[in-house]
Amino acid sequence: MSPFILLAIIIVYFALLLWVAYRTGKGSDNESFFIGNRKSNWMLVAFGMIGTSLSGVTFVSVPGAVGNDKFAYLQITVGYLIGYVIIAYVLLPLYYRLKLTSIYGYLQQRMGQLSYKSGAWIFIVSRLVGATARLYLVVNILQVAILDSLGVPFIVTTLIILAMIILYTYEGGVKTIVWTDTLQTSCMLLGLIICTVYMLNHLGLSLGESFTAMNEKGYTKIFDFDPNQKSFFIKQILAGAFITITMTGIDQEMMQKSLSVTKLKDSQKNMVTLGFILLGVISLFLYMGGLLHLYGAQENVASAGDQLFPDIALNHMPPFISIIFIIALISALFPSADGAMTALTSSLCIDIFGMKEKKEWDDKKKERFRKNVHLIVALSFLIMVIIFKVINDNSMIGLILKLAGFTYGPLLGLFAFGIFTKFKVKDNLVPFICIAAPVISYFIDKYQETLFGEFKIGLELLIINGLLTFIGLWLIRKK
C-alpha cells in the first residue's frame, strides 16, 4: 500500500486528536493539567486507562510472542486482576484520605523529605524508561512501514510524533488525556476485533475450529507447572500482581487519572472494572496472536516476534486492513506516551522542584515553568528512544517487564514499609537503600544459575528487589 496514503491517514487522525484536545482543554489551569480538577467521569477514566495499560507493545509484542511463549502471558494477566483489586481497596483509600496530587506526597508524610524525593526520582526513571521503550517500538514500525520509503530519517519521525503529543497535552494535561485516551482506546480495540474477524474468515475457520488448530500447534498452553521454570504459574501470577501494584498503584501516571475522579467509590469501581476488562482484552490479543501464527504459516511469512503482526498486516492483507492496523497502532501508541509525558511533568514540578510550595510565584509563572518542564521531558523522550533504537531488542514487552523489576522494586519496598509497619526511618539513608537494592538484584539475576542451580528467577525479580528494599529500611528504622 502507498506510504503516502498511510501518512495521510496518520495526519487526519492526529487532526482529530487536536480537535478533541481543543474542545476539552478550554479554560485549563495547573489543577486541570495535574489531576483534571478531580471532575473526571470514572467510566471514561477506566476505558481510557485500557489504552494506557496496554500500549503499542501489547498490540504487537503479545501476539508476536505466542509462537514461543504460547498463551502463558495469561498467567501474568490473572495476577494483574489481583493487583487491581489490591490497589482499589488498599492504596486508593490512602491517597484519597490524604488528598494527594502526587502520590509520593505519602512518602513525605510517612518517612521524610529524602524518602519522598527518592520515590519521585524512582518513578521518573522507571516511567521514562518504560514509556520510551513503548514509544520506540511503534515509531520503529511506522518508520519501517512508511517513512523509510519516503526518505525520512528515524530521528525526524520521532521528533514529529513527540511534537504531536506536545501539541495536544501542552494545555489540558489530564483533563484532555481522559478524553483523547477514550477515543484512542476505542480505535485500538476496534482494530483488534476487525483484524481478528478478517483472519478467521481468510483461514476459513470457525471459532471452535481455530482453537482446535491452535491447540494442535501447542499455542493454547497457559499454565506451566514446573517450579524451576521462569514461567511457573505461581511465579507468573505473583509477578503479575506485583507488577500491577507497582506500575499502576504506585505510579503517578496511572494514579493521577484515578485521582481525577471525584469520589473514592467511583475511583475504586474504575480500578476493578479496568482489571476485568484487561483480562478479556489481553485474552483477545493472545487469541489473535494464535491466528497470526496460523495465518503466517499459510502465507509463508518469515517474520517473527514483534515484526510478525506489522509484516502480515501491511504486506499480506488487503489495503483496508493495513489502514485499520496503522490507525489501531497509533491509537495504541499515544495513550501510553501522552500520559507518561504529563505524569513526568507533574512529578518533576510538584515532587522535585516543589512548585506548589513556591508561594511567591503567581499562577502565570507556575504555568510557564510547567510548560518548560514539559518540553524538557519531551527532549528526554527523544534521547531515550534513540538509545532503544541502538539496543533494538526483538521482544520489547520482555525487555520492559525485565527493566521494571529493577526500577520499580524500591518503590514497592518504600510503600510496603510505610503501609505495613509503624516505624520511622533514618531518612538520610533511604536513597542509599534505594540504590543498593536494584544493584544487589542485578547480581542475583546475573548469577542465579550459580546461586540457585536449576531454579530460575523471572519476573518475580521485582518482588525480590522490593523485599531487599524493605529489609534495608527495616535495618535503618528508628528504635
CSV table of C-alpha atoms in Angstrom, one decimal:
chain,number,residue,atom,x,y,z
A,1,MET,CA,0.0,0.0,0.0
A,2,SER,CA,1.2,3.5,-0.8
A,3,PRO,CA,3.1,5.1,2.1
A,4,PHE,CA,1.6,8.5,1.2
A,5,ILE,CA,-1.9,7.2,1.9
A,6,LEU,CA,-0.9,5.7,5.2
A,7,LEU,CA,0.9,9.0,6.1
A,8,ALA,CA,-2.3,11.0,5.2
A,9,ILE,CA,-4.3,8.7,7.5
A,10,ILE,CA,-2.0,9.5,10.4
A,11,ILE,CA,-2.3,13.2,9.7
A,12,VAL,CA,-6.1,13.1,9.7
A,13,TYR,CA,-6.1,11.0,12.9
A,14,PHE,CA,-3.9,13.5,14.6
A,15,ALA,CA,-6.1,16.4,13.4
A,16,LEU,CA,-9.0,14.7,15.2
A,17,LEU,CA,-6.9,14.4,18.4
A,18,LEU,CA,-6.1,18.1,18.2
A,19,TRP,CA,-9.8,18.9,17.8
A,20,VAL,CA,-10.7,16.8,20.9
A,21,ALA,CA,-7.8,18.5,22.8
A,22,TYR,CA,-9.0,22.0,21.8
A,23,ARG,CA,-12.6,21.2,22.9
A,24,THR,CA,-11.7,19.7,26.2
A,25,GLY,CA,-8.7,21.9,27.1
A,26,LYS,CA,-10.5,25.2,27.2
A,27,GLY,CA,-10.1,27.1,30.5
A,28,SER,CA,-7.4,24.6,31.8
A,29,ASP,CA,-5.1,25.6,34.6
A,30,ASN,CA,-2.4,23.7,36.6
A,31,GLU,CA,-5.0,21.8,38.6
A,32,SER,CA,-6.6,20.7,35.3
A,33,PHE,CA,-3.2,19.6,34.0
A,34,PHE,CA,-2.2,17.6,37.1
A,35,ILE,CA,-5.5,15.9,38.2
A,36,GLY,CA,-8.3,17.2,35.9
A,37,ASN,CA,-9.8,19.3,38.7
A,38,ARG,CA,-11.0,16.0,40.2
A,39,LYS,CA,-14.0,16.1,37.9
A,40,SER,CA,-13.4,13.2,35.6
A,41,ASN,CA,-16.1,10.5,34.8
A,42,TRP,CA,-14.9,7.2,36.3
A,43,MET,CA,-16.2,5.2,33.3
A,44,LEU,CA,-14.2,7.4,30.9
A,45,VAL,CA,-11.1,7.0,33.0
A,46,ALA,CA,-11.5,3.2,33.2
A,47,PHE,CA,-12.0,2.8,29.5
A,48,GLY,CA,-9.2,5.2,28.6
A,49,MET,CA,-6.8,3.5,31.0
A,50,ILE,CA,-7.1,0.3,29.0
A,51,GLY,CA,-5.1,2.0,26.2
A,52,THR,CA,-2.5,3.3,28.7
A,53,SER,CA,-2.1,-0.1,30.3
A,54,LEU,CA,-1.8,-1.9,27.0
A,55,SER,CA,0.2,0.4,24.7
A,56,GLY,CA,1.7,-0.4,21.3
A,57,VAL,CA,3.9,-3.0,22.9
A,58,THR,CA,0.9,-5.2,23.8
A,59,PHE,CA,-0.5,-4.6,20.4
A,60,VAL,CA,2.4,-6.2,18.6
A,61,SER,CA,4.5,-7.9,21.2
A,62,VAL,CA,1.9,-10.0,23.0
A,63,PRO,CA,0.5,-11.6,19.7
A,64,GLY,CA,4.1,-11.9,18.3
A,65,ALA,CA,5.3,-13.8,21.5
A,66,VAL,CA,2.6,-16.6,21.1
A,67,GLY,CA,4.9,-18.6,18.9
A,68,ASN,CA,7.5,-19.0,21.7
A,69,ASP,CA,5.5,-18.5,24.9
A,70,LYS,CA,2.1,-19.9,23.8
A,71,PHE,CA,-0.8,-18.4,25.9
A,72,ALA,CA,1.4,-18.2,29.1
A,73,TYR,CA,1.0,-14.4,29.3
A,74,LEU,CA,-2.5,-15.1,30.6
A,75,GLN,CA,-0.9,-16.3,33.9
A,76,ILE,CA,0.5,-12.8,34.4
A,77,THR,CA,-2.8,-11.3,33.4
A,78,VAL,CA,-4.6,-13.2,36.2
A,79,GLY,CA,-2.1,-11.6,38.6
A,80,TYR,CA,-2.9,-8.2,37.1
A,81,LEU,CA,-6.5,-8.6,38.2
A,82,ILE,CA,-5.5,-9.5,41.7
A,83,GLY,CA,-3.2,-6.4,41.7
A,84,TYR,CA,-6.0,-4.1,40.6
A,85,VAL,CA,-8.3,-5.3,43.5
A,86,ILE,CA,-5.4,-4.6,46.0
A,87,ILE,CA,-4.9,-1.1,44.5
A,88,ALA,CA,-8.7,-0.3,44.8
A,89,TYR,CA,-9.1,-1.3,48.4
A,90,VAL,CA,-5.6,-0.7,49.9
A,91,LEU,CA,-3.9,2.2,48.1
A,92,LEU,CA,-6.8,4.3,46.7
A,93,PRO,CA,-8.4,4.9,50.2
A,94,LEU,CA,-5.0,6.1,51.4
A,95,TYR,CA,-4.5,8.5,48.5
A,96,TYR,CA,-8.0,10.0,48.8
A,97,ARG,CA,-7.8,10.4,52.6
A,98,LEU,CA,-4.5,12.4,52.2
A,99,LYS,CA,-6.0,14.4,49.3
A,100,LEU,CA,-2.8,13.9,47.3
A,101,THR,CA,-1.9,15.5,43.9
A,102,SER,CA,1.3,13.5,43.7
A,103,ILE,CA,1.0,10.1,45.4
A,104,TYR,CA,4.7,10.4,46.5
A,105,GLY,CA,3.5,13.0,49.0
A,106,TYR,CA,2.5,10.0,51.1
A,107,LEU,CA,6.2,9.1,51.5
A,108,GLN,CA,7.0,12.6,52.6
A,109,GLN,CA,4.3,12.5,55.3
A,110,ARG,CA,5.2,8.9,56.4
A,111,MET,CA,9.0,8.9,56.2
A,112,GLY,CA,10.5,12.2,55.4
A,113,GLN,CA,11.8,14.5,52.7
A,114,LEU,CA,14.5,12.4,51.2
A,115,SER,CA,12.3,9.3,51.1
A,116,TYR,CA,9.8,11.4,49.2
A,117,LYS,CA,12.4,12.7,46.7
A,118,SER,CA,13.7,9.1,46.3
A,119,GLY,CA,10.3,7.8,45.5
A,120,ALA,CA,9.7,10.5,43.0
A,121,TRP,CA,13.0,10.0,41.3
A,122,ILE,CA,12.5,6.2,41.1
A,123,PHE,CA,9.1,6.9,39.4
A,124,ILE,CA,10.7,9.4,37.0
A,125,VAL,CA,13.4,7.0,35.9
A,126,SER,CA,11.1,4.0,35.8
A,127,ARG,CA,8.3,5.7,33.7
A,128,LEU,CA,10.8,7.4,31.4
A,129,VAL,CA,12.4,4.0,30.6
A,130,GLY,CA,9.1,2.1,30.2
A,131,ALA,CA,7.3,4.8,28.2
A,132,THR,CA,10.1,5.5,25.8
A,133,ALA,CA,10.6,1.7,25.2
A,134,ARG,CA,7.0,1.5,24.2
A,135,LEU,CA,7.2,4.6,22.1
A,136,TYR,CA,10.3,3.3,20.3
A,137,LEU,CA,8.6,0.1,19.2
A,138,VAL,CA,5.7,1.9,17.5
A,139,VAL,CA,7.9,4.7,16.0
A,140,ASN,CA,10.2,2.0,14.6
A,141,ILE,CA,7.2,0.1,13.0
A,142,LEU,CA,6.0,3.4,11.4
A,143,GLN,CA,9.5,4.1,10.2
A,144,VAL,CA,10.0,0.8,8.5
A,145,ALA,CA,6.4,0.6,7.2
A,146,ILE,CA,6.0,4.2,5.9
A,147,LEU,CA,8.8,6.7,6.3
A,148,ASP,CA,11.9,4.7,5.2
A,149,SER,CA,10.4,4.6,1.7
A,150,LEU,CA,9.9,8.4,1.8
A,151,GLY,CA,13.5,9.0,2.9
A,152,VAL,CA,12.6,10.4,6.3
A,153,PRO,CA,15.3,9.7,9.0
A,154,PHE,CA,14.3,7.9,12.2
A,155,ILE,CA,15.1,10.9,14.4
A,156,VAL,CA,12.8,13.2,12.3
A,157,THR,CA,10.0,10.7,12.7
A,158,THR,CA,10.5,10.6,16.5
A,159,LEU,CA,10.6,14.4,16.6
A,160,ILE,CA,7.3,14.7,14.6
A,161,ILE,CA,5.5,12.2,16.9
A,162,LEU,CA,6.7,13.9,20.0
A,163,ALA,CA,5.7,17.3,18.6
A,164,MET,CA,2.2,15.8,18.0
A,165,ILE,CA,1.9,14.7,21.6
A,166,ILE,CA,3.2,18.0,23.0
A,167,LEU,CA,0.6,19.9,20.9
A,168,TYR,CA,-2.4,18.1,22.4
A,169,THR,CA,-1.2,17.8,26.0
A,170,TYR,CA,0.5,21.1,26.4
A,171,GLU,CA,-2.5,23.0,27.8
A,172,GLY,CA,-5.0,20.5,29.2
A,173,GLY,CA,-2.9,17.7,30.6
A,174,VAL,CA,-5.0,15.1,32.4
A,175,LYS,CA,-8.2,17.0,31.7
A,176,THR,CA,-7.6,16.4,27.9
A,177,ILE,CA,-6.0,13.0,28.2
A,178,VAL,CA,-9.1,11.4,29.8
A,179,TRP,CA,-11.0,12.2,26.6
A,180,THR,CA,-8.2,11.5,24.0
A,181,ASP,CA,-7.4,8.2,25.6
A,182,THR,CA,-11.0,7.1,25.4
A,183,LEU,CA,-11.0,7.9,21.6
A,184,GLN,CA,-7.7,6.1,21.1
A,185,THR,CA,-8.7,3.0,23.1
A,186,SER,CA,-11.9,2.7,21.0
A,187,CYS,CA,-9.8,2.8,17.8
A,188,MET,CA,-7.3,0.3,19.1
A,189,LEU,CA,-9.9,-2.3,20.3
A,190,LEU,CA,-11.9,-1.9,17.1
A,191,GLY,CA,-8.8,-2.5,15.0
A,192,LEU,CA,-8.1,-5.6,17.1
A,193,ILE,CA,-11.6,-7.0,16.5
A,194,ILE,CA,-11.6,-6.3,12.8
A,195,CYS,CA,-8.2,-7.9,12.2
A,196,THR,CA,-9.3,-11.0,14.2
A,197,VAL,CA,-12.5,-11.4,12.3
A,198,TYR,CA,-10.7,-10.9,8.9
A,199,MET,CA,-8.1,-13.6,9.7
A,200,LEU,CA,-10.9,-16.1,10.8
A,201,ASN,CA,-12.7,-15.6,7.5
A,202,HIS,CA,-9.5,-15.8,5.4
A,203,LEU,CA,-8.4,-19.0,7.1
A,204,GLY,CA,-12.0,-20.4,6.7
A,205,LEU,CA,-12.2,-21.3,10.4
A,206,SER,CA,-15.0,-21.1,12.9
A,207,LEU,CA,-14.2,-20.0,16.5
A,208,GLY,CA,-14.1,-23.7,17.6
A,209,GLU,CA,-12.0,-24.8,14.7
A,210,SER,CA,-9.5,-22.0,15.2
A,211,PHE,CA,-8.9,-23.2,18.8
A,212,THR,CA,-8.5,-26.8,17.6
A,213,ALA,CA,-5.9,-25.6,15.0
A,214,MET,CA,-4.0,-23.6,17.7
A,215,ASN,CA,-4.2,-26.5,20.1
A,216,GLU,CA,-2.6,-28.8,17.6
A,217,LYS,CA,0.3,-26.3,17.2
A,218,GLY,CA,0.6,-26.1,21.0
A,219,TYR,CA,-0.3,-22.4,21.2
A,220,THR,CA,-3.1,-22.7,23.7
A,221,LYS,CA,-0.9,-23.9,26.6
A,222,ILE,CA,-1.5,-21.5,29.5
A,223,PHE,CA,-0.1,-22.9,32.7
A,224,ASP,CA,3.4,-24.1,33.5
A,225,PHE,CA,3.6,-26.5,36.5
A,226,ASP,CA,7.4,-26.8,36.7
A,227,PRO,CA,8.6,-24.8,39.8
A,228,ASN,CA,12.1,-24.5,38.4
A,229,GLN,CA,11.0,-22.6,35.2
A,230,LYS,CA,10.6,-18.8,34.9
A,231,SER,CA,7.1,-19.4,33.6
A,232,PHE,CA,5.9,-21.5,36.6
A,233,PHE,CA,2.3,-20.3,37.1
A,234,ILE,CA,2.6,-19.2,40.8
A,235,LYS,CA,5.7,-17.1,39.9
A,236,GLN,CA,3.8,-15.5,37.0
A,237,ILE,CA,0.6,-14.8,38.9
A,238,LEU,CA,2.6,-13.3,41.8
A,239,ALA,CA,4.7,-11.3,39.4
A,240,GLY,CA,1.6,-10.0,37.6
A,241,ALA,CA,0.0,-8.9,40.9
A,242,PHE,CA,3.1,-7.0,42.0
A,243,ILE,CA,3.8,-5.5,38.5
A,244,THR,CA,0.3,-4.0,38.6
A,245,ILE,CA,0.7,-2.7,42.2
A,246,THR,CA,4.0,-1.0,41.2
A,247,MET,CA,3.3,0.0,37.6
A,248,THR,CA,-0.2,1.2,38.3
A,249,GLY,CA,-0.8,1.6,42.1
A,250,ILE,CA,2.4,3.4,43.0
A,251,ASP,CA,2.9,5.0,39.5
A,252,GLN,CA,2.0,8.7,39.3
A,253,GLU,CA,0.9,8.4,35.6
A,254,MET,CA,-1.8,5.8,36.3
A,255,MET,CA,-2.9,7.2,39.7
A,256,GLN,CA,-3.2,10.8,38.6
A,257,LYS,CA,-6.0,9.7,36.2
A,258,SER,CA,-7.7,7.7,39.0
A,259,LEU,CA,-7.4,10.6,41.4
A,260,SER,CA,-9.0,12.9,38.8
A,261,VAL,CA,-12.3,11.1,39.7
A,262,THR,CA,-14.4,12.9,42.3
A,263,LYS,CA,-15.4,10.1,44.7
A,264,LEU,CA,-13.3,7.3,46.1
A,265,LYS,CA,-16.1,4.7,45.5
A,266,ASP,CA,-16.2,5.7,41.8
A,267,SER,CA,-12.4,5.5,41.6
A,268,GLN,CA,-12.5,2.0,43.1
A,269,LYS,CA,-15.1,0.9,40.5
A,270,ASN,CA,-12.8,2.3,37.8
A,271,MET,CA,-9.9,0.2,39.0
A,272,VAL,CA,-11.7,-3.1,39.5
A,273,THR,CA,-13.6,-2.7,36.2
A,274,LEU,CA,-10.2,-2.0,34.5
A,275,GLY,CA,-8.8,-5.3,35.8
A,276,PHE,CA,-11.7,-7.4,34.4
A,277,ILE,CA,-11.7,-5.6,31.1
A,278,LEU,CA,-7.9,-6.1,30.7
A,279,LEU,CA,-8.2,-9.8,31.4
A,280,GLY,CA,-10.7,-10.0,28.5
A,281,VAL,CA,-8.8,-7.8,26.1
A,282,ILE,CA,-5.4,-9.5,26.7
A,283,SER,CA,-7.1,-12.9,26.1
A,284,LEU,CA,-8.3,-11.5,22.8
A,285,PHE,CA,-4.8,-10.3,21.9
A,286,LEU,CA,-3.4,-13.8,22.7
A,287,TYR,CA,-6.2,-15.4,20.6
A,288,MET,CA,-5.3,-13.0,17.7
A,289,GLY,CA,-1.6,-14.0,18.2
A,290,GLY,CA,-2.5,-17.6,17.6
A,291,LEU,CA,-4.4,-16.6,14.5
A,292,LEU,CA,-1.5,-14.6,13.3
A,293,HIS,CA,0.8,-17.6,13.5
A,294,LEU,CA,-1.6,-19.8,11.7
A,295,TYR,CA,-2.1,-17.1,9.0
A,296,GLY,CA,1.7,-16.6,8.8
A,297,ALA,CA,2.3,-20.3,8.3
A,298,GLN,CA,-0.3,-20.4,5.5
A,299,GLU,CA,1.1,-17.3,3.7
A,300,ASN,CA,4.8,-18.4,4.3
A,301,VAL,CA,5.6,-15.3,6.3
A,302,ALA,CA,9.2,-15.4,7.6
A,303,SER,CA,8.9,-12.6,10.3
A,304,ALA,CA,8.6,-13.5,14.0
A,305,GLY,CA,8.2,-11.7,17.3
A,306,ASP,CA,7.5,-8.0,17.2
A,307,GLN,CA,7.7,-7.9,13.4
A,308,LEU,CA,5.1,-10.6,12.7
A,309,PHE,CA,1.9,-8.6,13.1
A,310,PRO,CA,3.2,-5.5,11.2
A,311,ASP,CA,4.6,-7.6,8.4
A,312,ILE,CA,1.3,-9.6,7.9
A,313,ALA,CA,-1.0,-6.5,8.3
A,314,LEU,CA,1.0,-4.3,5.8
A,315,ASN,CA,2.3,-6.9,3.3
A,316,HIS,CA,-0.1,-9.9,3.4
A,317,MET,CA,-3.5,-8.4,3.9
A,318,PRO,CA,-5.8,-6.2,1.8
A,319,PRO,CA,-5.2,-2.4,1.9
A,320,PHE,CA,-8.2,-1.6,4.2
A,321,ILE,CA,-6.8,-4.0,6.8
A,322,SER,CA,-3.4,-2.1,6.5
A,323,ILE,CA,-5.2,1.2,7.2
A,324,ILE,CA,-7.0,-0.3,10.2
A,325,PHE,CA,-3.7,-1.7,11.5
A,326,ILE,CA,-2.0,1.7,11.3
A,327,ILE,CA,-4.9,3.5,13.0
A,328,ALA,CA,-5.0,0.9,15.7
A,329,LEU,CA,-1.2,1.0,16.1
A,330,ILE,CA,-1.0,4.8,16.6
A,331,SER,CA,-4.1,4.6,18.8
A,332,ALA,CA,-2.0,2.2,21.0
A,333,LEU,CA,1.0,4.5,20.8
A,334,PHE,CA,-0.4,7.8,22.0
A,335,PRO,CA,-2.2,6.8,25.3
A,336,SER,CA,1.0,5.4,26.9
A,337,ALA,CA,3.2,8.3,25.7
A,338,ASP,CA,0.9,11.2,26.4
A,339,GLY,CA,0.1,10.1,29.9
A,340,ALA,CA,3.7,9.4,30.7
A,341,MET,CA,4.8,12.8,29.5
A,342,THR,CA,2.1,14.5,31.6
A,343,ALA,CA,2.8,12.4,34.7
A,344,LEU,CA,6.6,13.0,34.5
A,345,THR,CA,5.9,16.8,34.1
A,346,SER,CA,3.6,16.6,37.2
A,347,SER,CA,6.2,14.7,39.3
A,348,LEU,CA,9.1,17.0,38.3
A,349,CYS,CA,7.1,20.2,39.0
A,350,ILE,CA,5.5,19.0,42.3
A,351,ASP,CA,7.8,16.5,43.8
A,352,ILE,CA,11.3,17.5,42.6
A,353,PHE,CA,11.0,21.3,42.2
A,354,GLY,CA,8.3,21.9,44.8
A,355,MET,CA,6.3,24.2,42.6
A,356,LYS,CA,3.2,24.1,44.9
A,357,GLU,CA,5.2,25.4,47.8
A,358,LYS,CA,6.6,28.4,45.9
A,359,LYS,CA,4.0,30.9,47.3
A,360,GLU,CA,5.9,33.8,45.8
A,361,TRP,CA,5.2,32.6,42.3
A,362,ASP,CA,1.9,33.7,40.7
A,363,ASP,CA,-0.2,31.4,38.6
A,364,LYS,CA,1.2,32.7,35.3
A,365,LYS,CA,4.8,32.0,36.4
A,366,LYS,CA,3.8,28.5,37.6
A,367,GLU,CA,2.2,27.8,34.3
A,368,ARG,CA,5.2,29.0,32.3
A,369,PHE,CA,7.5,26.8,34.5
A,370,ARG,CA,5.3,23.8,34.0
A,371,LYS,CA,5.3,24.2,30.2
A,372,ASN,CA,9.1,24.5,30.1
A,373,VAL,CA,9.4,21.3,32.1
A,374,HIS,CA,7.0,19.6,29.7
A,375,LEU,CA,9.4,20.5,26.8
A,376,ILE,CA,12.4,19.2,28.8
A,377,VAL,CA,10.5,15.9,29.3
A,378,ALA,CA,9.9,15.6,25.6
A,379,LEU,CA,13.6,16.1,24.9
A,380,SER,CA,14.4,13.3,27.3
A,381,PHE,CA,11.9,11.1,25.5
A,382,LEU,CA,13.8,11.8,22.2
A,383,ILE,CA,17.2,10.8,23.8
A,384,MET,CA,15.8,7.6,25.3
A,385,VAL,CA,14.1,6.5,22.0
A,386,ILE,CA,17.4,6.9,20.2
A,387,ILE,CA,19.1,4.7,22.9
A,388,PHE,CA,16.4,2.0,22.4
A,389,LYS,CA,17.0,2.2,18.6
A,390,VAL,CA,20.6,1.3,19.3
A,391,ILE,CA,19.6,-1.6,21.6
A,392,ASN,CA,16.9,-2.9,19.1
A,393,ASP,CA,15.6,-5.8,21.2
A,394,ASN,CA,13.4,-8.3,19.3
A,395,SER,CA,10.7,-8.5,22.0
A,396,MET,CA,10.1,-5.2,23.8
A,397,ILE,CA,7.5,-6.5,26.2
A,398,GLY,CA,10.0,-8.9,27.8
A,399,LEU,CA,12.6,-6.1,28.0
A,400,ILE,CA,10.1,-3.6,29.6
A,401,LEU,CA,8.9,-6.1,32.2
A,402,LYS,CA,12.6,-7.1,33.0
A,403,LEU,CA,13.6,-3.4,33.4
A,404,ALA,CA,10.5,-2.8,35.6
A,405,GLY,CA,11.9,-5.5,38.0
A,406,PHE,CA,15.0,-3.3,38.6
A,407,THR,CA,13.4,0.2,38.5
A,408,TYR,CA,10.1,-0.3,40.4
A,409,GLY,CA,11.4,-2.6,43.1
A,410,PRO,CA,12.5,0.2,45.5
A,411,LEU,CA,9.1,2.0,45.2
A,412,LEU,CA,7.4,-1.3,46.1
A,413,GLY,CA,9.6,-1.6,49.2
A,414,LEU,CA,9.1,2.0,50.3
A,415,PHE,CA,5.3,1.9,50.1
A,416,ALA,CA,5.1,-1.6,51.7
A,417,PHE,CA,7.2,-0.5,54.6
A,418,GLY,CA,5.1,2.7,55.0
A,419,ILE,CA,1.8,0.9,54.9
A,420,PHE,CA,2.6,-2.3,56.9
A,421,THR,CA,4.9,-1.0,59.6
A,422,LYS,CA,4.7,1.9,62.0
A,423,PHE,CA,8.4,2.6,62.2
A,424,LYS,CA,10.1,5.8,61.2
A,425,VAL,CA,13.4,5.5,59.3
A,426,LYS,CA,16.7,7.4,59.2
A,427,ASP,CA,15.6,9.5,56.2
A,428,ASN,CA,19.1,10.5,55.1
A,429,LEU,CA,20.0,6.8,54.5
A,430,VAL,CA,16.9,6.0,52.3
A,431,PRO,CA,18.5,7.0,48.9
A,432,PHE,CA,21.4,4.6,49.5
A,433,ILE,CA,18.9,1.7,50.2
A,434,CYS,CA,17.0,2.6,47.0
A,435,ILE,CA,20.2,2.3,45.0
A,436,ALA,CA,21.7,-0.8,46.8
A,437,ALA,CA,18.5,-2.9,46.3
A,438,PRO,CA,18.5,-2.8,42.5
A,439,VAL,CA,22.2,-3.4,42.3
A,440,ILE,CA,22.0,-6.5,44.5
A,441,SER,CA,19.0,-7.6,42.4
A,442,TYR,CA,21.1,-7.3,39.3
A,443,PHE,CA,23.8,-9.5,40.6
A,444,ILE,CA,21.2,-12.1,41.9
A,445,ASP,CA,19.7,-12.2,38.4
A,446,LYS,CA,23.1,-12.3,36.7
A,447,TYR,CA,24.5,-15.2,38.8
A,448,GLN,CA,21.2,-17.0,39.5
A,449,GLU,CA,22.4,-20.3,38.0
A,450,THR,CA,25.4,-20.3,40.4
A,451,LEU,CA,23.2,-19.4,43.4
A,452,PHE,CA,20.1,-21.5,42.7
A,453,GLY,CA,21.0,-24.2,40.3
A,454,GLU,CA,18.1,-25.3,38.1
A,455,PHE,CA,15.7,-22.9,39.8
A,456,LYS,CA,15.2,-19.9,37.5
A,457,ILE,CA,14.1,-16.4,38.5
A,458,GLY,CA,11.9,-14.5,36.1
A,459,LEU,CA,9.6,-11.5,36.6
A,460,GLU,CA,9.5,-12.2,40.3
A,461,LEU,CA,12.8,-10.3,40.5
A,462,LEU,CA,10.6,-7.3,41.2
A,463,ILE,CA,9.3,-8.9,44.4
A,464,ILE,CA,12.9,-9.8,45.4
A,465,ASN,CA,14.0,-6.2,44.7
A,466,GLY,CA,11.1,-4.8,46.8
A,467,LEU,CA,11.9,-7.2,49.6
A,468,LEU,CA,15.5,-6.2,49.7
A,469,THR,CA,14.4,-2.5,49.9
A,470,PHE,CA,12.0,-3.4,52.7
A,471,ILE,CA,14.8,-5.2,54.6
A,472,GLY,CA,17.1,-2.3,54.1
A,473,LEU,CA,14.5,0.1,55.5
A,474,TRP,CA,14.0,-2.2,58.5
A,475,LEU,CA,17.7,-2.1,59.2
A,476,ILE,CA,17.7,1.8,59.2
A,477,ARG,CA,14.5,2.1,61.2
A,478,LYS,CA,14.5,4.3,64.3
A,479,LYS,CA,14.3,2.4,67.5
